[in-house]
Amino acid sequence: MDRYKYLGLWFDEHADMKLAVQELSKSASRALGLLISKFYRAGGMTYSVFTKLYESLVQPVLLYCSAIWGQAERREINNVQNRAIKVFLGATKNTSNAGVIGDMGWLSTLSKQRIEVFRFYCRLKSANPDKLLRKIHNWSMRRRDSWDARVVKLGKKYSIENLLESAVRPTYHTVNAIKLKVQQKDESDWFGQIWNDRGIVYGNKLRTYRKFKKDRKPEHYAKQYMPRSKT
């Protein structure tokens, strides 16, 4: 057998997490399908209710064990969240992802994944030195391509090396500071997307949108409840 399931996560013989991500996205898509059916049956939901249900029913499945596989961007994971946003906003499949993300104001899945990665690293860093988990962490830090070493390298992109290295229990203060840094970079990257005109003959198709969109907060129309029959 070249693959097996352990604690709800699929592994293959090469320890490649691609299979695990694919299966998680399928499970999350089914959970999202149930949410969407309830959304249509109810004639729509408010922004806060839909967001709460997504974060309670779909996101935990979608980001399950993302502390392990969440360092890199995963297209399958992005697609699930983008679908949820487009359904809520009534946008078509071909609508720009950057545009609907900007109007919805949700954090990107990549940033959510990396927050979980950093959170788990802080737990390892602040663990009791006598515990086996901490000893493995210390040993792994000396390996150039280990998970731990790659997290430290990733932390440099967010300028949070000091936060990662100074993590002590309780870690929620450190994690909150890291969250803020990740959110700031996420918004900066989003602005980079909508203002990127390189290699595009007639410019970014969001060239009109970006003239009016000055932040990535939820738009008023998204938070203003209106029955779907009137949209």
PDB file of N, CA and C in Angstrom, residues 66-74 110 113-114 117-118 146-154 157-158:
ATOM      1  N   SER A  66      -3.142  22.249   8.960  1.00  0.00           N
ATOM      2  CA  SER A  66      -2.398  23.162   8.076  1.00  0.00           C
ATOM      3  C   SER A  66      -1.079  23.601   8.700  1.00  0.00           C
ATOM      4  N   ALA A  67      -0.920  23.388  10.003  1.00  0.00           N
ATOM      5  CA  ALA A  67       0.373  23.677  10.629  1.00  0.00           C
ATOM      6  C   ALA A  67       1.474  22.829  10.003  1.00  0.00           C
ATOM      7  N   ILE A  68       1.098  21.670   9.461  1.00  0.00           N
ATOM      8  CA  ILE A  68       2.077  20.763   8.863  1.00  0.00           C
ATOM      9  C   ILE A  68       2.301  21.062   7.385  1.00  0.00           C
ATOM     10  N   TRP A  69       1.199  21.274   6.640  1.00  0.00           N
ATOM     11  CA  TRP A  69       1.327  21.420   5.184  1.00  0.00           C
ATOM     12  C   TRP A  69       1.114  22.854   4.689  1.00  0.00           C
ATOM     13  N   GLY A  70       0.910  23.791   5.590  1.00  0.00           N
ATOM     14  CA  GLY A  70       0.430  25.110   5.189  1.00  0.00           C
ATOM     15  C   GLY A  70       1.456  26.170   4.829  1.00  0.00           C
ATOM     16  N   GLN A  71       2.723  25.804   4.682  1.00  0.00           N
ATOM     17  CA  GLN A  71       3.716  26.837   4.365  1.00  0.00           C
ATOM     18  C   GLN A  71       3.569  27.376   2.947  1.00  0.00           C
ATOM     19  N   ALA A  72       3.174  26.515   2.017  1.00  0.00           N
ATOM     20  CA  ALA A  72       3.072  26.904   0.608  1.00  0.00           C
ATOM     21  C   ALA A  72       1.612  27.137   0.216  1.00  0.00           C
ATOM     22  N   GLU A  73       1.421  27.912  -0.831  1.00  0.00           N
ATOM     23  CA  GLU A  73       0.070  28.176  -1.323  1.00  0.00           C
ATOM     24  C   GLU A  73      -0.479  26.925  -2.001  1.00  0.00           C
ATOM     25  N   ARG A  74      -1.757  26.659  -1.780  1.00  0.00           N
ATOM     26  CA  ARG A  74      -2.410  25.483  -2.333  1.00  0.00           C
ATOM     27  C   ARG A  74      -3.645  25.917  -3.120  1.00  0.00           C
ATOM     28  N   LEU A 110      -3.859  31.393   2.290  1.00  0.00           N
ATOM     29  CA  LEU A 110      -2.416  31.247   2.518  1.00  0.00           C
ATOM     30  C   LEU A 110      -2.014  31.863   3.852  1.00  0.00           C
ATOM     31  N   GLN A 113      -3.253  29.720   6.692  1.00  0.00           N
ATOM     32  CA  GLN A 113      -2.394  28.540   6.830  1.00  0.00           C
ATOM     33  C   GLN A 113      -1.128  28.888   7.596  1.00  0.00           C
ATOM     34  N   ARG A 114      -0.502  29.981   7.205  1.00  0.00           N
ATOM     35  CA  ARG A 114       0.783  30.338   7.796  1.00  0.00           C
ATOM     36  C   ARG A 114       0.638  30.775   9.250  1.00  0.00           C
ATOM     37  N   VAL A 117       0.840  27.622  11.028  1.00  0.00           N
ATOM     38  CA  VAL A 117       2.225  27.147  11.026  1.00  0.00           C
ATOM     39  C   VAL A 117       3.020  27.840  12.120  1.00  0.00           C
ATOM     40  N   PHE A 118       2.923  29.161  12.182  1.00  0.00           N
ATOM     41  CA  PHE A 118       3.660  29.930  13.189  1.00  0.00           C
ATOM     42  C   PHE A 118       3.161  29.621  14.599  1.00  0.00           C
ATOM     43  N   SER A 146      14.573  20.975   7.134  1.00  0.00           N
ATOM     44  CA  SER A 146      13.521  20.460   8.016  1.00  0.00           C
ATOM     45  C   SER A 146      12.350  21.432   8.070  1.00  0.00           C
ATOM     46  N   TRP A 147      11.220  20.944   8.589  1.00  0.00           N
ATOM     47  CA  TRP A 147      10.035  21.795   8.736  1.00  0.00           C
ATOM     48  C   TRP A 147      10.366  23.001   9.602  1.00  0.00           C
ATOM     49  N   ASP A 148      11.065  22.788  10.702  1.00  0.00           N
ATOM     50  CA  ASP A 148      11.386  23.861  11.650  1.00  0.00           C
ATOM     51  C   ASP A 148      12.268  24.928  11.002  1.00  0.00           C
ATOM     52  N   ALA A 149      13.290  24.485  10.267  1.00  0.00           N
ATOM     53  CA  ALA A 149      14.200  25.429   9.620  1.00  0.00           C
ATOM     54  C   ALA A 149      13.470  26.243   8.547  1.00  0.00           C
ATOM     55  N   ARG A 150      12.541  25.597   7.851  1.00  0.00           N
ATOM     56  CA  ARG A 150      11.789  26.308   6.813  1.00  0.00           C
ATOM     57  C   ARG A 150      10.828  27.332   7.415  1.00  0.00           C
ATOM     58  N   VAL A 151      10.318  27.042   8.603  1.00  0.00           N
ATOM     59  CA  VAL A 151       9.445  28.011   9.281  1.00  0.00           C
ATOM     60  C   VAL A 151      10.234  29.261   9.662  1.00  0.00           C
ATOM     61  N   VAL A 152      11.443  29.063  10.162  1.00  0.00           N
ATOM     62  CA  VAL A 152      12.296  30.205  10.517  1.00  0.00           C
ATOM     63  C   VAL A 152      12.586  31.047   9.263  1.00  0.00           C
ATOM     64  N   LYS A 153      12.874  30.378   8.165  1.00  0.00           N
ATOM     65  CA  LYS A 153      13.128  31.074   6.897  1.00  0.00           C
ATOM     66  C   LYS A 153      11.895  31.838   6.438  1.00  0.00           C
ATOM     67  N   LEU A 154      10.731  31.230   6.594  1.00  0.00           N
ATOM     68  CA  LEU A 154       9.471  31.893   6.240  1.00  0.00           C
ATOM     69  C   LEU A 154       9.224  33.093   7.131  1.00  0.00           C
ATOM     70  N   LYS A 157      10.410  36.515   6.002  1.00  0.00           N
ATOM     71  CA  LYS A 157       9.608  37.239   5.013  1.00  0.00           C
ATOM     72  C   LYS A 157       8.605  38.164   5.688  1.00  0.00           C
ATOM     73  N   TYR A 158       8.230  37.799   6.917  1.00  0.00           N
ATOM     74  CA  TYR A 158       7.257  38.601   7.666  1.00  0.00           C
ATOM     75  C   TYR A 158       7.921  39.452   8.743  1.00  0.00           C
TER      76      TYR A 158
END
